[in-house]
Amino acid sequence: MRIVIAGGGLGGLTCARVLRAHDIDAVVCERDASREARVQGGTLDLTVDEGQWALRQAGLEAGYRAIARPEGQDMVLYDSAGTLLRREATPDEGEERWGRPEADRPALRKLLLDALPEETVRWGHAVTRAEPLGDGRHRVHLSGGETLDCDFLVGADGARSRIRPLLTDTEPAYCGVHGMELVIHDADRAHPAASALVGRGSFSAIGNQQTLSAQRNGDGTIRVHLALRCDEDWPSASGIPFDQPDRARAALKELYAAWPAEFLALVDAASGPVLVYPLNALPVGLRWDAAPGVTLIGDAAHLMSPFAGQGANLAMRDGAELALVLAEGGDVRKFEQAMLERAEPAARMSADNLELFLSDGAAEKVRHLFAKMFGEED
Ligand SMILES: Cc1cc2nc3c(=O)[nH]c(=O)nc-3n(C[C@H](O)[C@H](O)[C@H](O)COP(=O)(O)OP(=O)(O)OC[C@H]3O[C@@H](n4cnc5c(N)ncnc54)[C@H](O)[C@@H]3O)c2cc1C
């Protein structure tokens, strides 16, 4: 059986790796020109039943423990006036320490790529569309004009999936929020104050309809994220020159002018490009009629905003579970139903959290949310 996976993100690579563990070779068509073509920064906390489960199926648990940073679960939460609302420290030992350890996305991707034969991922192979050939077979069209025929096609090509139209006409919609990412390099040595503020894990400050957060990565960088409620055309309408990082950072500080100088120092400490991106999502509870020989996983199937911290975890679980079903000749339709049922509460939580974190008076609501999550009276 020839399996083609469109997209070599965490979902597609996990699927390919679990198939390989069952002696099945898949072809992964990846748009990026090479492993190094795009810096995929950021850190992800892998959940026991999703990301960690998937890596166990992939036979990569030991490799994962070697790159995981349990102490990355440390967190501090402030309001935009600088009042500390919550501080959590990771236990030094015990199973709790392994609850949701952080791992850098590039390290996770490398772990999966290194465990696949070199020829599995076809770099620079952007899928433009796919068409059914009958009997569940598909023809995949690539940007260079080449085509690949397969017996089973997996759409793991993220938010703007080219495989999704085979199953549904539904497209992601704008959530009303833009995110921005800045990077602080060599944080401990060059920016000790910023480094101390963020600590071993993450820093979050919540204002009215805007947030500022920062996360330590395992490579010595700190990733700073800003999110604000705005119209979809805000990046151009705002007049902020995002292609001129120094001026863009100065303009962003204006937007946060009333916030503590200590917090804005995170923006000052950053260097390099300022990435700006809209948050989009597919409708919560999206379903489609199954079609033979094709399915979707990860963001292609259930794109949600990052406010539940679940997208990558679900993508990995989807990829591993689908691979097991394909290896055992199981029912893909049942897999699809289970996947969409699993994603629905996460998508709802993500939509609710986005509304809550980007609302007026959000800091108090977020403090309350955390108290509830930790099972405390509030
Ligand atoms: C700021 C931010 C923070 C986040 N934090 C978390 C978190 O803490 N925890 C968490 O679980 N999730 C988090 N997420 C969500 C997570 O990043 C995604 O849900 C996850 O990456 C989805 O994985 P995927 O493999 O389905 O898709 P993707 O990661 O999008 O991978 C898709 C792959 O397909 C390739 N591709 C795209 N189009 C084509 C094409 N036409 N042809 C061939 N290849 C193609 C892409 O290059 C990419 O490699 C966050 C997201 C954002 C934006």
XYZ file of C-alpha atoms and ligand atoms in Angstrom:
431
model
C 0.000 0.000 0.000
C 1.464 3.366 -1.005
C 0.741 6.043 1.589
C 1.362 9.723 0.868
C 1.339 12.222 3.728
C 0.957 15.860 2.679
C 2.857 17.983 5.220
C 5.848 17.209 7.437
C 4.813 19.054 10.604
C 4.563 17.261 13.943
C 1.353 15.458 12.894
C 2.645 14.183 9.553
C 6.069 13.184 10.904
C 4.551 11.322 13.869
C 2.296 9.432 11.471
C 5.251 8.521 9.216
C 7.366 7.434 12.190
C 4.689 5.162 13.720
C 4.092 3.618 10.279
C 7.863 2.986 10.028
C 7.776 1.320 13.447
C 5.303 -1.109 11.815
C 7.538 -1.634 8.754
C 5.429 0.565 6.497
C 7.168 3.265 4.473
C 5.200 6.397 3.678
C 6.164 9.345 1.494
C 5.938 12.757 3.177
C 5.543 15.680 0.742
C 6.804 18.798 2.542
C 6.644 22.312 1.103
C 9.755 23.559 2.955
C 12.896 23.293 0.833
C 14.918 21.514 3.540
C 15.072 20.663 7.247
C 16.715 24.010 7.910
C 14.569 26.115 5.548
C 12.360 27.611 8.246
C 13.179 28.319 11.864
C 10.376 26.642 13.769
C 10.834 28.127 17.180
C 8.827 27.975 20.325
C 8.309 25.455 23.027
C 5.441 22.989 23.466
C 4.193 21.267 26.588
C 3.393 17.674 25.691
C 0.399 16.119 27.435
C 0.493 12.559 28.778
C -2.433 11.258 26.709
C -1.635 13.055 23.462
C 1.934 14.174 22.661
C 3.660 11.818 25.112
C 1.397 8.898 24.136
C 2.208 9.484 20.466
C 5.959 9.487 21.105
C 5.613 6.189 22.993
C 3.892 4.654 19.943
C 6.760 6.043 17.867
C 9.326 4.317 20.129
C 10.817 7.708 20.992
C 10.037 8.038 24.692
C 13.701 7.934 25.764
C 14.648 10.512 23.140
C 11.830 12.708 24.325
C 12.889 12.515 27.991
C 16.363 13.624 26.893
C 15.037 16.856 25.338
C 12.148 17.546 27.743
C 12.440 20.395 30.232
C 10.078 19.710 33.153
C 11.181 22.956 34.854
C 9.708 24.794 31.844
C 6.340 24.356 33.583
C 7.289 27.129 36.057
C 5.026 30.117 35.465
C 4.262 33.614 36.696
C 1.064 35.530 35.982
C 0.688 39.308 36.333
C -1.914 41.899 35.493
C -0.952 44.842 33.302
C -0.370 47.049 36.367
C 2.416 44.714 37.481
C 0.561 42.906 40.281
C 1.651 39.299 40.680
C -1.463 37.094 40.460
C 0.065 33.634 40.563
C 3.395 31.828 40.699
C 3.865 28.095 40.109
C 7.097 26.158 40.535
C 7.679 22.690 39.067
C 8.220 20.022 41.767
C 11.849 18.868 41.924
C 10.905 15.209 41.705
C 8.012 12.769 41.428
C 5.597 11.939 38.633
C 3.971 15.380 38.895
C 7.223 16.795 37.568
C 6.465 14.940 34.332
C 2.923 16.312 33.996
C 3.368 18.542 30.943
C 7.104 19.075 30.417
C 8.149 21.561 27.760
C 10.212 20.623 24.724
C 11.479 22.900 21.965
C 9.578 22.416 18.727
C 12.788 22.164 16.620
C 14.153 19.494 18.987
C 10.924 17.487 18.710
C 10.947 17.801 14.952
C 14.593 16.674 14.848
C 13.785 13.688 17.083
C 11.128 12.546 14.596
C 13.151 13.330 11.456
C 16.247 11.507 12.741
C 14.087 8.417 13.315
C 12.922 8.306 9.684
C 14.838 7.046 6.655
C 16.384 9.979 4.760
C 14.196 9.383 1.699
C 10.868 9.490 3.586
C 10.522 13.279 3.517
C 10.552 14.845 0.054
C 11.615 18.425 0.741
C 10.464 21.199 -1.587
C 7.409 19.140 -2.592
C 4.458 21.529 -2.178
C 1.103 19.885 -2.801
C -1.181 22.038 -4.937
C -4.212 19.710 -4.995
C -5.294 16.088 -5.059
C -7.951 14.271 -7.047
C -9.732 10.946 -6.508
C -8.927 8.211 -9.044
C -11.675 5.842 -7.872
C -11.390 2.805 -5.551
C -10.025 5.083 -2.819
C -6.850 5.915 -4.769
C -5.701 9.513 -5.245
C -3.408 11.527 -7.500
C -1.411 14.217 -5.686
C -0.316 17.231 -7.756
C 2.911 18.985 -6.776
C 3.947 22.570 -7.502
C 6.629 21.542 -10.019
C 4.011 19.735 -12.130
C 4.987 16.260 -10.885
C 2.223 13.907 -9.683
C 2.203 11.032 -7.186
C -0.481 8.329 -7.093
C -1.281 6.643 -3.803
C -3.559 4.109 -2.136
C -4.048 6.268 0.943
C -3.666 10.035 1.311
C -3.182 11.859 4.627
C -3.761 15.618 4.754
C -1.342 16.803 7.456
C -0.646 20.102 5.728
C -1.894 22.453 8.412
C -4.191 25.467 8.433
C -4.390 26.019 4.663
C -4.628 22.341 3.756
C -4.771 21.500 0.044
C -6.265 18.106 0.893
C -9.176 19.435 3.002
C -11.308 20.375 -0.077
C -11.610 16.631 -0.860
C -13.657 16.301 2.342
C -15.218 19.672 3.163
C -15.627 23.177 1.732
C -15.231 24.710 5.195
C -12.340 27.172 5.523
C -10.712 28.603 8.668
C -12.044 31.981 9.817
C -10.318 34.879 11.587
C -10.746 34.801 15.403
C -10.473 38.585 15.905
C -6.958 38.469 17.363
C -3.445 38.954 15.977
C -0.343 37.515 17.566
C 3.214 38.795 17.304
C 6.449 36.989 18.095
C 9.820 38.506 18.977
C 12.976 36.676 20.021
C 15.470 37.536 22.771
C 18.798 35.904 21.954
C 21.399 34.794 24.489
C 18.986 35.857 27.228
C 20.947 34.879 30.374
C 24.146 36.649 29.387
C 22.904 39.618 27.355
C 19.585 40.364 29.099
C 19.741 39.141 32.713
C 16.759 41.232 33.899
C 14.474 39.831 31.177
C 15.837 36.381 31.909
C 15.062 36.712 35.635
C 11.524 37.955 34.931
C 10.747 34.898 32.793
C 12.588 32.451 35.059
C 12.874 28.788 33.986
C 9.435 28.705 32.366
C 6.917 31.298 31.275
C 5.794 34.827 32.095
C 2.297 36.136 31.264
C 0.784 39.556 31.779
C -2.866 40.174 31.003
C -4.409 43.555 30.212
C -7.664 44.670 28.644
C -7.941 43.005 25.229
C -4.169 42.582 25.034
C -1.583 40.222 26.482
C 2.199 40.049 26.740
C 3.882 36.735 27.431
C 7.335 35.212 27.203
C 8.665 31.676 27.280
C 12.135 30.325 27.859
C 13.373 27.929 25.169
C 16.044 25.269 25.569
C 18.379 27.004 23.094
C 19.077 30.076 25.245
C 16.391 32.225 23.601
C 13.240 33.686 25.092
C 10.240 33.969 22.754
C 8.070 37.013 23.483
C 4.443 36.944 22.337
C 2.012 39.832 22.127
C -1.663 39.296 21.333
C -4.332 41.887 20.780
C -7.903 42.081 19.663
C -8.095 43.911 16.331
C -9.573 43.870 12.839
C -8.217 41.398 10.335
C -6.451 44.102 8.302
C -4.775 45.570 11.401
C -1.143 44.800 10.393
C -1.446 47.070 7.336
C -4.077 49.472 8.719
C -2.025 50.135 11.892
C 0.795 51.655 9.838
C 3.348 49.710 11.925
C 6.360 48.969 9.697
C 6.663 45.266 10.532
C 9.428 44.948 7.942
C 11.576 47.362 9.996
C 11.994 45.556 13.332
C 13.420 48.478 15.369
C 10.575 50.792 14.384
C 8.007 47.999 14.777
C 9.192 47.262 18.329
C 8.994 50.974 19.219
C 5.434 51.144 17.829
C 4.405 48.020 19.735
C 5.684 49.554 22.971
C 3.388 52.540 22.315
C 0.449 50.125 22.286
C 1.516 48.905 25.735
C 2.581 52.352 26.990
C 0.773 52.118 30.342
C 2.351 48.742 31.220
C 5.304 48.435 33.659
C 8.675 49.378 32.136
C 10.065 46.093 33.466
C 7.615 44.190 31.209
C 8.302 46.360 28.153
C 12.006 45.640 28.624
C 11.155 42.240 27.110
C 10.302 44.012 23.845
C 13.491 46.114 24.028
C 15.633 43.048 24.612
C 14.388 41.349 21.440
C 16.243 41.510 18.143
C 15.619 40.276 14.609
C 12.304 40.107 12.756
C 8.916 40.830 14.321
C 6.553 38.098 13.191
C 2.870 39.081 12.966
C 0.135 36.522 12.303
C -3.671 36.322 12.474
C -5.262 33.679 14.693
C -7.634 31.568 12.600
C -9.762 28.557 13.459
C -12.075 26.029 11.879
C -15.601 25.926 13.346
C -15.809 24.093 16.677
C -17.332 20.649 16.131
C -16.642 20.527 12.369
C -17.577 17.162 10.810
C -17.562 15.861 7.230
C -18.733 12.791 5.350
C -15.895 10.274 5.169
C -14.437 9.496 1.746
C -12.484 6.342 0.886
C -8.686 6.509 0.851
C -8.214 9.961 2.372
C -8.316 11.676 5.757
C -7.055 14.775 7.557
C -5.094 15.083 10.796
C -3.905 17.921 13.039
C -4.551 21.533 12.075
C -5.823 20.446 8.655
C -8.691 18.685 10.456
C -9.346 20.886 13.490
C -7.380 24.150 13.427
C -7.865 26.062 16.682
C -6.228 29.102 18.262
C -3.277 28.353 20.576
C -5.235 29.372 23.698
C -5.740 25.798 24.893
C -2.154 24.673 24.133
C -3.507 21.526 22.468
C -3.009 21.796 18.692
C 0.387 20.107 18.429
C -0.534 17.508 21.032
C -3.670 16.574 19.123
C -1.811 16.538 15.794
C 0.709 14.056 17.211
C -1.984 11.861 18.753
C -3.936 11.917 15.456
C -0.816 10.977 13.490
C 0.111 8.069 15.761
C -3.435 6.749 16.021
C -4.023 6.892 12.267
C -0.749 5.041 11.641
C -1.830 2.253 14.017
C -5.209 1.988 12.268
C -3.540 1.814 8.831
C -0.975 -0.731 10.062
C -3.691 -2.958 11.498
C -6.079 -2.566 8.545
C -8.586 -0.878 10.868
C -11.545 1.359 10.126
C -10.398 4.858 9.122
C -13.957 6.169 9.399
C -14.016 5.225 13.103
C -10.590 6.835 13.550
C -11.926 10.051 12.003
C -14.979 10.104 14.264
C -12.863 9.533 17.379
C -10.356 12.202 16.293
C -13.052 14.824 15.755
C -14.765 13.949 19.041
C -11.426 14.298 20.849
C -10.684 17.648 19.206
C -14.069 19.225 19.860
C -13.694 20.000 23.601
C -10.161 21.303 23.003
C -11.410 23.551 20.196
C -14.218 24.826 22.421
C -11.793 25.486 25.281
C -9.463 27.263 22.905
C -12.270 29.511 21.594
C -13.538 30.235 25.134
C -10.030 30.971 26.430
C -9.332 33.322 23.540
C -12.473 35.298 24.403
C -11.539 35.314 28.083
C -7.840 36.237 27.749
C -8.621 39.050 25.283
C -11.588 40.556 27.142
C -11.915 43.657 29.310
C -10.976 42.863 32.900
C -9.287 39.672 31.672
C -6.597 39.504 34.379
C -9.068 38.737 37.163
C -10.901 36.203 34.984
C -7.628 34.459 34.110
C -6.579 34.394 37.776
C -9.919 32.752 38.568
C -9.498 30.269 35.691
C -6.109 29.162 37.039
C -7.504 28.792 40.573
C -10.233 26.542 39.146
C -7.693 24.534 37.113
C -5.668 23.916 40.271
C -8.833 22.837 42.118
C -8.767 25.753 44.573
C -11.660 27.564 46.231
C -11.841 31.078 44.793
C 1.968 30.919 18.699
C 1.519 29.492 18.763
C 1.733 28.764 19.925
C 1.314 27.435 20.013
N 1.536 26.737 21.161
C 1.114 25.465 21.268
C 1.336 24.710 22.470
O 1.912 25.194 23.449
N 0.895 23.427 22.514
C 0.259 22.846 21.449
O -0.120 21.662 21.542
N 0.043 23.527 20.299
C 0.445 24.814 20.182
N 0.229 25.503 19.026
C -0.485 24.850 17.917
C 0.458 24.002 17.079
O 1.552 24.769 16.627
C -0.268 23.397 15.873
O -1.523 22.920 16.249
C 0.564 22.242 15.304
O 1.771 22.727 14.777
C -0.220 21.484 14.237
O 0.602 20.501 13.674
P 0.311 19.962 12.199
O 1.376 18.971 11.924
O -1.111 19.563 12.096
O 0.443 21.252 11.272
P 1.692 22.201 11.008
O 2.569 22.309 12.195
O 1.124 23.462 10.451
O 2.512 21.456 9.893
C 2.067 21.424 8.570
C 3.252 21.136 7.675
O 2.771 21.046 6.342
C 3.575 21.830 5.486
N 2.707 22.281 4.394
C 1.765 23.244 4.415
N 1.158 23.339 3.233
C 1.730 22.411 2.438
C 1.524 22.017 1.089
N 0.621 22.617 0.312
N 2.285 21.009 0.590
C 3.216 20.382 1.367
N 3.457 20.737 2.642
C 2.715 21.723 3.174
C 4.108 22.954 6.353
O 5.306 23.490 5.827
C 4.315 22.230 7.683
O 5.589 21.644 7.767
C 0.652 26.831 18.913
C 0.438 27.569 17.734
C 0.858 28.884 17.658
C 0.592 29.662 16.388
